[in-house]
Every structure is written in structure tokens, then in C-alpha cells.
Short mmCIF file of C-alpha atoms and ligand atoms in Angstrom, two decimals:
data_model
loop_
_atom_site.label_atom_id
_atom_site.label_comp_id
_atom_site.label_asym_id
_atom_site.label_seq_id
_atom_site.Cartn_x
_atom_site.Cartn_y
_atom_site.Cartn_z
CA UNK A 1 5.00 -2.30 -5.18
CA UNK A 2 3.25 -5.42 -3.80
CA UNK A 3 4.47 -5.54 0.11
CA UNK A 4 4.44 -8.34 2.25
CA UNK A 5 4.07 -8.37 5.77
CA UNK A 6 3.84 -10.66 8.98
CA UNK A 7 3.39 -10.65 12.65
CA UNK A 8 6.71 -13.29 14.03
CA UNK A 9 7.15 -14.31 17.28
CA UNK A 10 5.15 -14.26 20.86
CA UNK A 11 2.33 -11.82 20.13
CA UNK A 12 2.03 -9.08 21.84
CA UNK A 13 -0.49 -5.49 22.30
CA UNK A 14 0.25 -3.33 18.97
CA UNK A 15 0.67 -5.64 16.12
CA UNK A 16 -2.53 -4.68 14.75
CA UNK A 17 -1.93 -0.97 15.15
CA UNK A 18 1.62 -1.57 13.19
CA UNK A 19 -0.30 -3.99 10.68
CA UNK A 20 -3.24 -0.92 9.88
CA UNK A 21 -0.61 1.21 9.22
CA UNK A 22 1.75 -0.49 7.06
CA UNK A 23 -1.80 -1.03 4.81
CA UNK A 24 -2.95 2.36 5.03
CA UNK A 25 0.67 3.59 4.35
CA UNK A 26 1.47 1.74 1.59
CA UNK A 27 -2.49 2.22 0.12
CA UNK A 28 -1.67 6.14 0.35
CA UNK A 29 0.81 5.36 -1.76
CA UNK A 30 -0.31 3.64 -4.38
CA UNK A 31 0.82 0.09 -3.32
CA UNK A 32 -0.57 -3.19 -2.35
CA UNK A 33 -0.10 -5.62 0.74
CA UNK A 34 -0.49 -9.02 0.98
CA UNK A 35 -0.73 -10.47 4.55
CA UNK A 36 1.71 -13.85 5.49
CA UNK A 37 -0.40 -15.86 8.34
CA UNK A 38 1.02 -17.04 11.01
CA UNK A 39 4.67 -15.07 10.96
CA UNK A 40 7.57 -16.77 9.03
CA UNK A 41 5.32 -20.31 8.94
CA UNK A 42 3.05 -18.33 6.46
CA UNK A 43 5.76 -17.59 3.80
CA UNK A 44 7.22 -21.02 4.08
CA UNK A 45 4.03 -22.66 3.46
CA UNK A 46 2.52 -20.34 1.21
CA UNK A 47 -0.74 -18.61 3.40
CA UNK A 48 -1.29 -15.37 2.90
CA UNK A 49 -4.61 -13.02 2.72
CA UNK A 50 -4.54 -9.77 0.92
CA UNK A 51 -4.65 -6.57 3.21
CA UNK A 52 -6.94 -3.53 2.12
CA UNK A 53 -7.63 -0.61 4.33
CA UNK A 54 -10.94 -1.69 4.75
CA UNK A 55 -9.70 -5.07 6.39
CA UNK A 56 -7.24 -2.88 8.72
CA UNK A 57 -9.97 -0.24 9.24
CA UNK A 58 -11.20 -1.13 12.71
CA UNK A 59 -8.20 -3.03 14.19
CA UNK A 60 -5.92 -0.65 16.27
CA UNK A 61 -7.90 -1.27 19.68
CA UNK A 62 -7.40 -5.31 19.24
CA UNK A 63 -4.98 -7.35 21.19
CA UNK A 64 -3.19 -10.42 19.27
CA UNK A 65 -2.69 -10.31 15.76
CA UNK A 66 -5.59 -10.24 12.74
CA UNK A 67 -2.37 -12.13 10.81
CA UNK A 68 -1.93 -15.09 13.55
CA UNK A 69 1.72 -15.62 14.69
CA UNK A 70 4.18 -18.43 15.19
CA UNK A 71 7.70 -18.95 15.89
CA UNK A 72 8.68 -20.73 13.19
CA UNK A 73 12.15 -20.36 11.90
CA UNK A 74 12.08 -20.39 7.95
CA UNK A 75 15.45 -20.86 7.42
CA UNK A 76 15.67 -23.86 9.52
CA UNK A 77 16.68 -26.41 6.54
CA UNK A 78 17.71 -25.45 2.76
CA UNK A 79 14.29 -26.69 2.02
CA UNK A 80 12.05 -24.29 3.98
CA UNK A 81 14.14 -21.56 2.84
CA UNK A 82 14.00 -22.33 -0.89
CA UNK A 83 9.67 -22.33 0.09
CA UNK A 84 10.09 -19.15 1.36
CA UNK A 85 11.83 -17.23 -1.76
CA UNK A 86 8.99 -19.44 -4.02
CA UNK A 87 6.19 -17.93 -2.27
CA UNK A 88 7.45 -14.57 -2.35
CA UNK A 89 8.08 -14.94 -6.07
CA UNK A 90 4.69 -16.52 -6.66
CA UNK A 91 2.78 -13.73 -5.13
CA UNK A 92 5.17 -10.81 -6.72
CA UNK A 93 5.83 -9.45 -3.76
CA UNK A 94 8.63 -7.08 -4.03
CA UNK A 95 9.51 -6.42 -0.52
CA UNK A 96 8.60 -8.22 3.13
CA UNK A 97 7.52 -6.13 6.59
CA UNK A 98 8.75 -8.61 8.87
CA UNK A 99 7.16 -7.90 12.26
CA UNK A 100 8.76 -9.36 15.55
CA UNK A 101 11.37 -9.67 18.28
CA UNK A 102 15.00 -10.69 18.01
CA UNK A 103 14.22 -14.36 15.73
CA UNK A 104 11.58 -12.80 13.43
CA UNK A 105 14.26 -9.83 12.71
CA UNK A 106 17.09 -11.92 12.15
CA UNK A 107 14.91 -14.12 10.13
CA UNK A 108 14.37 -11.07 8.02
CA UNK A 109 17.88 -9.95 7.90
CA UNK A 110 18.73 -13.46 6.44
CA UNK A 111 16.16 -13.22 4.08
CA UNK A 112 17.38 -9.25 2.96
CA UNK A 113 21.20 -11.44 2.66
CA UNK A 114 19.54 -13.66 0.18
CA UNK A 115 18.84 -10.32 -2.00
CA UNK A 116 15.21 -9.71 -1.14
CA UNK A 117 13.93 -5.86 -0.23
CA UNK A 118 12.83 -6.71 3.73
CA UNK A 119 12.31 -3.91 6.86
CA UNK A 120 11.89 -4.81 10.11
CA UNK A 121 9.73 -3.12 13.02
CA UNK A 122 10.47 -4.22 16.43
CA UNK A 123 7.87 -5.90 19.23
CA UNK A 124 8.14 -7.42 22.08
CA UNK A 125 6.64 -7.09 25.63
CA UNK A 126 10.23 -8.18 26.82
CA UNK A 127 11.52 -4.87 25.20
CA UNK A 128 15.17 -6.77 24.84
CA UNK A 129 15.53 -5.56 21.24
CA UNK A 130 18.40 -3.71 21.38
CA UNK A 131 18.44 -1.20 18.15
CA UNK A 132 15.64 0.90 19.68
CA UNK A 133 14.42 2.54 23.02
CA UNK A 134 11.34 1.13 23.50
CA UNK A 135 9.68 -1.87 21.30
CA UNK A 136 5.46 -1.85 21.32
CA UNK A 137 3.61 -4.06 23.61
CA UNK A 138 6.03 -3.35 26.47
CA UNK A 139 3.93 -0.96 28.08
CA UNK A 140 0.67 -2.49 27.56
CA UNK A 141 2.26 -5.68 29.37
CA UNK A 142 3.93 -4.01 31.89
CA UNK A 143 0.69 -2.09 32.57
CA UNK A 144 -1.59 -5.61 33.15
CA UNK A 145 1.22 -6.18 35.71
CA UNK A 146 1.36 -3.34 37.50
CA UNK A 147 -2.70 -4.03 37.61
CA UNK A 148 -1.82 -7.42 39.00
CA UNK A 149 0.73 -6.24 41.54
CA UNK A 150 -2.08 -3.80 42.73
CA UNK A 151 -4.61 -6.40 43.04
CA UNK A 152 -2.56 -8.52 45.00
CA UNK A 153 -1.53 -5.67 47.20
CA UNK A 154 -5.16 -5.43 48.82
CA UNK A 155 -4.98 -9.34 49.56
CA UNK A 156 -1.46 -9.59 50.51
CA UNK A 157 -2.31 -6.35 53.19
CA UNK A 158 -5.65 -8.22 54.38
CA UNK A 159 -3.85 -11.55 55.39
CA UNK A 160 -0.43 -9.76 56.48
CA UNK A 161 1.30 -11.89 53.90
CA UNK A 162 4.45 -11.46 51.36
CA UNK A 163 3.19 -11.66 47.87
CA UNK A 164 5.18 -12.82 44.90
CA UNK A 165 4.12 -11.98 41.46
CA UNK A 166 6.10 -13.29 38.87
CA UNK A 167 5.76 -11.88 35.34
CA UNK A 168 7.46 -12.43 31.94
CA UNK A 169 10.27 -10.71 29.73
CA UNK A 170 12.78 -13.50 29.28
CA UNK A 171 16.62 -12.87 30.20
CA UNK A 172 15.78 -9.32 30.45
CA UNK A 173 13.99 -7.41 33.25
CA UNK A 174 12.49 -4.49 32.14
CA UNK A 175 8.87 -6.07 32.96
CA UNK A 176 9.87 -6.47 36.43
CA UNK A 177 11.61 -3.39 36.59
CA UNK A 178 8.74 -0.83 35.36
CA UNK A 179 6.24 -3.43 37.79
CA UNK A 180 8.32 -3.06 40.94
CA UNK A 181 9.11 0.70 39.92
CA UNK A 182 5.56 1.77 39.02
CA UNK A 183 3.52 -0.13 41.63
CA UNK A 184 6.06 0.43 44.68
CA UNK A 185 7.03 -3.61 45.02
CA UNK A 186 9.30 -3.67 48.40
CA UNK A 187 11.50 -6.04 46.18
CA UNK A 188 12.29 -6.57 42.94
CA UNK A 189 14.43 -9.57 41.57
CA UNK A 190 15.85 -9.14 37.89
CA UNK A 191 17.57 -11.43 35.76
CA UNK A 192 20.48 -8.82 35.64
CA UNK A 193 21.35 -8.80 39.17
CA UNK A 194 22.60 -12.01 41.14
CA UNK A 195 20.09 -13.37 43.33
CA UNK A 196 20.91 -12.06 46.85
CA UNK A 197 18.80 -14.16 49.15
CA UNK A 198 19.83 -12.97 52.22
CA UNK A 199 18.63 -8.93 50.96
CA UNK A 200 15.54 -10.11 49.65
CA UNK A 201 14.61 -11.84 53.03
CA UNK A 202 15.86 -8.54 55.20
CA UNK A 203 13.62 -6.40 52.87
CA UNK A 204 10.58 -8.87 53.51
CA UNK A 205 11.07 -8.45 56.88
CA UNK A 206 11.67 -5.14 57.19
CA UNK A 207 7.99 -4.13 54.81
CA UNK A 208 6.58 -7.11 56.68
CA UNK A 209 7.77 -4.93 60.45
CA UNK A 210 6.59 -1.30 58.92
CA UNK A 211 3.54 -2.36 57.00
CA UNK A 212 2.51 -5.84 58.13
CA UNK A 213 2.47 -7.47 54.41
CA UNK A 214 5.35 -7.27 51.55
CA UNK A 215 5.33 -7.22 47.91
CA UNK A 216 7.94 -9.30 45.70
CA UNK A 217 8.25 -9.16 41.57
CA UNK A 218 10.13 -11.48 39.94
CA UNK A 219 10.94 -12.01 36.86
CA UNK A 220 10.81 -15.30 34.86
CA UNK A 221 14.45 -15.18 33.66
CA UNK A 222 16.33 -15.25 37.62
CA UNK A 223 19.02 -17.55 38.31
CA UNK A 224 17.99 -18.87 41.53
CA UNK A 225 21.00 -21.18 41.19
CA UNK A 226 21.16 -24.78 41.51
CA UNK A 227 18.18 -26.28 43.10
CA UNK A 228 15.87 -29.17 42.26
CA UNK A 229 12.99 -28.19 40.57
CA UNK A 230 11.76 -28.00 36.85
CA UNK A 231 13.49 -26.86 33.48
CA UNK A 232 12.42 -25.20 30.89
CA UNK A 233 11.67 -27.30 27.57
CA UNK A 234 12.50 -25.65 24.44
CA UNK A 235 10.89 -23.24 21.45
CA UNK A 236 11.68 -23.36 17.66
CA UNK A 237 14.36 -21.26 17.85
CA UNK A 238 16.02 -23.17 21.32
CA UNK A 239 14.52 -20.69 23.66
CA UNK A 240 13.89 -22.49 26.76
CA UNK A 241 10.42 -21.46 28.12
CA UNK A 242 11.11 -20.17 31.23
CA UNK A 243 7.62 -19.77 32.97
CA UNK A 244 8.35 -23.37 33.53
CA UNK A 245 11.00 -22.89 35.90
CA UNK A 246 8.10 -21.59 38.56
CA UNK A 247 10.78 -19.35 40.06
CA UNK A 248 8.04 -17.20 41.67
CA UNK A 249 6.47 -19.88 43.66
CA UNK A 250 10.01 -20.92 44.58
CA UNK A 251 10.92 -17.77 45.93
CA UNK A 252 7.46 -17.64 48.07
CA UNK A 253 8.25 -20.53 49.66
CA UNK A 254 11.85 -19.36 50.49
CA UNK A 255 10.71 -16.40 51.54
CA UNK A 256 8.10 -18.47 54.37
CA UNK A 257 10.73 -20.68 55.38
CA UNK A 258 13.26 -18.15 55.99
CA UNK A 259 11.24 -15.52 57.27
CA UNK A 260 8.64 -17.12 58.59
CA UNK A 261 5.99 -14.83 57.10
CA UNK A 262 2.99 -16.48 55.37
CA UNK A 263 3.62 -16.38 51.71
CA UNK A 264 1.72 -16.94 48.22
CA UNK A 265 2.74 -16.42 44.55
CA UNK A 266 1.14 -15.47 41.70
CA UNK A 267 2.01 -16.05 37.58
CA UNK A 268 0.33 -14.02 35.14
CA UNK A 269 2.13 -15.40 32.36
CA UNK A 270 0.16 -15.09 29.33
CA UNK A 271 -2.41 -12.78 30.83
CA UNK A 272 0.31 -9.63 30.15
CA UNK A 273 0.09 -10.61 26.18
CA UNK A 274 -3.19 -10.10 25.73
CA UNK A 275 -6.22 -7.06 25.89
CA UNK A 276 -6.26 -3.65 24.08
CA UNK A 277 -2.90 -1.55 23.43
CA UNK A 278 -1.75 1.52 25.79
CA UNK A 279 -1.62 4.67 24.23
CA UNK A 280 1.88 4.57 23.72
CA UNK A 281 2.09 1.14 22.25
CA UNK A 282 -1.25 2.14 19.89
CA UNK A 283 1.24 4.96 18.62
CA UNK A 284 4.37 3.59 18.55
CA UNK A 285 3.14 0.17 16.70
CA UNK A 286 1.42 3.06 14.23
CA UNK A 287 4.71 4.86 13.85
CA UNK A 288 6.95 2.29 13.51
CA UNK A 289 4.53 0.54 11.16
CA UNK A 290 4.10 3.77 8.74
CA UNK A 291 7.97 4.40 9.01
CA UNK A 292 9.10 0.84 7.81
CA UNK A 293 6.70 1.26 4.31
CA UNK A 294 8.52 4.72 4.17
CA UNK A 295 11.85 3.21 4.04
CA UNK A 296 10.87 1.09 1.45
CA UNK A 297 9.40 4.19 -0.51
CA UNK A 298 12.32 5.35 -0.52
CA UNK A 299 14.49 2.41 -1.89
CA UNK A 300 16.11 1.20 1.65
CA UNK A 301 16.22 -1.95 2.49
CA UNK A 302 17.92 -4.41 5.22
CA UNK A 303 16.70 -1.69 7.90
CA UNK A 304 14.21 -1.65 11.16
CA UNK A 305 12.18 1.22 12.43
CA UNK A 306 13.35 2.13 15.53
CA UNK A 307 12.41 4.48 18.20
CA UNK A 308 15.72 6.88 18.96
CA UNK A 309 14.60 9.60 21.37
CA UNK A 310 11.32 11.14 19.89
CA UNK A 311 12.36 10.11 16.53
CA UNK A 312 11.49 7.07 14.59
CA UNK A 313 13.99 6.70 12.03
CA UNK A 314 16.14 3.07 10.09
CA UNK A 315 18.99 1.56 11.46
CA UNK A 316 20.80 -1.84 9.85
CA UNK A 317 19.34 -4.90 11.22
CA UNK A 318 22.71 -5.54 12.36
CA UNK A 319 22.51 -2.65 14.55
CA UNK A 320 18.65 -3.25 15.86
CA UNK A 321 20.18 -6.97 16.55
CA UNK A 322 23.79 -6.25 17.65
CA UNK A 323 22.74 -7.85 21.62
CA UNK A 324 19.58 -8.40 23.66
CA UNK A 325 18.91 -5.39 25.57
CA UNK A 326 19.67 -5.81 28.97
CA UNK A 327 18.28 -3.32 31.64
CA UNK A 328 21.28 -1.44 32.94
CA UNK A 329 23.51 -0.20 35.73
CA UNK A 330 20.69 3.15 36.33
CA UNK A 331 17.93 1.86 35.65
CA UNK A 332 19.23 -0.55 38.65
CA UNK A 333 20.26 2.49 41.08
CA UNK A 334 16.99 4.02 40.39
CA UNK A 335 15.09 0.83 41.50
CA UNK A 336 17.33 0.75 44.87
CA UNK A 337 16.69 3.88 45.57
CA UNK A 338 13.41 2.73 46.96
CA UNK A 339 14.77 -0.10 48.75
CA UNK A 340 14.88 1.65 52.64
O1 F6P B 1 9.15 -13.10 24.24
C1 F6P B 1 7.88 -12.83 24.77
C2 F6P B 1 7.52 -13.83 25.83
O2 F6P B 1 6.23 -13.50 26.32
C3 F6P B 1 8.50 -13.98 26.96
O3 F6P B 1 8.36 -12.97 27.92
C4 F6P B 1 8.16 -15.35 27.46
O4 F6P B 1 9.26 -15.94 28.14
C5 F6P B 1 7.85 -16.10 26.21
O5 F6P B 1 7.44 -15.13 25.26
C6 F6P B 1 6.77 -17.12 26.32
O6 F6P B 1 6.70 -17.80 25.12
P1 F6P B 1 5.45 -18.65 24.64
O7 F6P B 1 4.35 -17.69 24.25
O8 F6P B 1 5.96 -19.40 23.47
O9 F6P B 1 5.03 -19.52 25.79
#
């Protein structure tokens, strides 16, 4: 088999660990990969390198993606997507590793309804994929946050200050969530909760009484409900791009007003998307990456490796794709538990 694969989507920690293994897989077996630059924009306009183990060989520690990504939607106009099936046939590829978060995936599922052998293996730092427990580069993200949040701890407790540090993940909140959870935030403010002003302020002042400073995460994707301020402008696929919103800055300067307590925010925006890979995401990425060649081996197609328990295993990409994973009702009870 020749096998195609990209990298889709907002990059994230673990694409190159997924990327060395679908190569090494598929060269223990016998077959070749061809590398599509730039996610879908690659197919569509026909860039590709070819992928030996030797190019892979040293890549697993890296950040970003050796392929380049985009989030370009190939199946935007009948044009684009007759490009895409001509470059596949041009370079004999017999079956696409499409590598990415919600669009990439349902990019690839429209391409496996045109007929063509495609797999999918989930990423995202925003882990909102719904088919599997965890996607790859959530950890490593949430771990430069939870750096971040400690960092600002020292300077929030030296100036007796409430500190707001507002990190990605879209409409979901599970960057907030393992942030405020791991690095003891006195508040955390997800997208999945209504924005209760009044508790937010009461827990400032309470951390602000006990400790004399008081940590805040919020995510980027809270509904601070209608206010005057800035919206988000839009991505390929109509995402609106939240960080523009500045809803951490806004909630500081709530928080001063109301409270009274000096405030300051920080964004790290970007800053979680980059550096090496955790541990976990280095072997998940690896896992995921081996299992999706596997399914081709064995004839499957229209499938995304997806992490079920301990096991990675295929599920339709109507399954992995069925809603965007939303952090739920005890994941929520175990953040308030820390709330007195
Ligand atoms: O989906 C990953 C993500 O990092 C989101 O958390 C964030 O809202 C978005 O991408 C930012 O997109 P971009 O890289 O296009 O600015």
C-alpha cells in the first residue's frame, strides 16, 4: 500500500510522535507513506513529501508538526474536492491517515463517503473529540498551564492580588478544568457552567481573607453574557476565535471593581500549543498513530483510533464525531469539592 497522511487543524504536542509511527508502522510492514503538507490544504493543492523512517527517526520529542498544518476545509467547493481525489490518484495512494480534531475528521469521513480507504486519529489540546477518552496534546497543554498558573501564584501572593489566567480549549473546558484541578485555582470558570458572578466574587474574597491573594482560570469559551467588548472573527471552518473575546482580562477587572482587590490577567494562548510532548501524549500520539496503519492492514476503513479505557481500538467516524465532548456533571462536583 502507498498511505497518505496529514497533520489538520490547530497543532498541537504529539503529531510528530503519531506521524513517526504511522511511518515506522506501515515501513514494518512493507508499505510506503507519502506526507500531505499543511493538513487538508496539502491534498487539495497537491504538496506532499515522501515519509521514510529515517525522516521520522528523531521526531517524537518535537512540538508542532514536521508536515505543517492548516485549517483548510477541502471540501469547501466541488472544485477543491475534485483536487483532492486527483492528487490522491496521482500519487497512488491507496488510503489517507487524516490527523486532527473534529474538522480534519469529518473532512476525512467525507472523503471515506466518496469511496476512498481513510482512518482517523484524534488531537486536540481542547480534548472535545468525543469518540475517545483522551485525544494527544491535551496533557502537554494543560501541563504549560498548570506551569503558568504556578508562576503566577508566586506574583499574585507577593502583591496580595487576584490573578486571572485564561487558557484555551474552545466551547469545552477540560483545559481549565485539569488547570484549576491540578494547580489548586480558588476558582475555576468553564464554558459548561453559567457564569455565576456573584460566587466567583465571594470565592475571591474569601482566598483573598484566608490567604491574602486568589487564583482565577478561565477558559476562553465563557459566556460572560452581554457586554460591550470584542467578538471573535472567524476560521475556515466558521469557528469564531475566541481568544479574541479577552474574557480573562474582563473578568480581572470585574473581579477589582466588585471586590475591590487589586487584579491582573494573564493569556497564554498559543504558548500551551507549543514545546516537547508529555509522556502520555508521546505515547498516546505513538499508539494511536501505529493503531490507525493497523486498521488499514487489516482492510478497515471509515474508522478513528481511539483511546477506550487502556485500550486503543476503531470506532466509525460517526461515532468519534457523534458531539463535541463536553466536560461533565462529575468532573464538575469534583472541581467544587475544593471550592470551601
Ligand atoms: O482547537 C485548538 C485551539 O487551540 C483552541 O483551543 C483555540 O480556541 C483555537 O485552537 C485557536 O485557533 P488558532 O490557532 O487558529 O488561533
Amino acid at each position: 500500500m502507498r498511505i497518505g497522511v496529514l497533520t489538520g487543524g490547530g497543532d498541537c504536542p504529539g503529531l510528530n510522535a503519531a506521524i513517526r509511527a504511522v511511518v515506522y508502522r506501515a515501513a514494518q510492514n512493507g508499505h510506503e507513506v507519502v506526507g500531505f503538507l499543511d493538513g487538508w490544504k496539502g491534498v487539495r493543492d497537491d504538496l506532499s513529501r515522501p515519509l521514510a523512517p529515517a525522516d521520522v527517526a528523531d521526531i517524537v520529542l518535537r512540538g508542532g508538526t514536521v508536515l505543517g498544518s492548516s485549517r483548510t476545509n477541502p471540501f469547501k467547493t466541488p472544485e477543491d474536492a475534485e483536487k483532492v481525489l486527483a492528487t490522491l490518484d496521482r500519487h497512488h495512494v491507496d488510503a489517507l491517515v487524516t490527523i486532527g480534531g473534529d474538522d480534519t475528521l469529518t473532512a476525512g469521513r467525507e472523503l471515506a463517503r466518496r469511496g476512498r480507504k481513510v482512518v482517523g486519529v484524534p488531537k486536540t489540546m481542547d480534548n472535545d473529540v468525543a469518540g475517545t477518552d483522551w485525544t494527544f496534546g491535551f496533557d502537554s497543554a494543560s501541563s504549560v498551564a498548570l506551569d503558568a498558573l504556578e508562576r503566577l501564584r508566586d506574583t499574585a501572593g507577593s502583591h496580595h492580588r487576584a490573578v486571572v489566567l485564561e487558557v484555551m480549549g474552545r466551547h469545552a473546558g477540560w483545559v481549565a478544568l485539569a488547570t484549576g484541578l491540578a494547580g489548586g485555582a480558588d476558582f475555576t470558570l468553564l464554558p459548561e457552567e453559567p457564569y455565576d458572578e456573584p460566587r466567583l466574587m465571594d470565592h475571591v474574597r474569601a482566598a483573598v481573607a484566608r490567604k491574602g491573594f486568589a487564583l482565577v482560570v478561565v477558559s476562553e469559551g465563557i459566556d460572560l453574557g452581554p457586554r460591550k467588548g470584542n467578538a471573535g472573527s472567524g476560521d475556515q471552518f466558521g469557528h469564531e476565535l475566541l481568544k479574541e473575546r479577552e474574557v480573562g482580562a474582563e473578568v480581572a477587572k470585574r473581579i477589582e471593581t466588585v471586590t475591590g482587590v487589586e487584579s491582573r490577567s494573564a493569556v497564554i494562548g498559543h504558548i500551551q500549543r507549543g514545546g516537547a510532548p508529555t509522556l502520555f501524549d508521546r505515547i498516546l500520539a505513538t499508539r494511536m498513530g501505529a493503531k490507525a496503519v493497523d486498521l488499514l492492514l487489516a482492510g478497515r476503513s471509515g474508522e478513528v483510533a481511539v483511546l477506550r479505557g487502556a485500550e486503543v481500538i476503531g470506532v466509525p467516524f460517526d461515532e468519534a464525531l457523534r458531539e463535541n465532548k463536553k466536560v461533565g456533571p462529575d468532573w464538575i462536583d469534583l472541581l467544587h469539592t475544593f471550592d470551601a
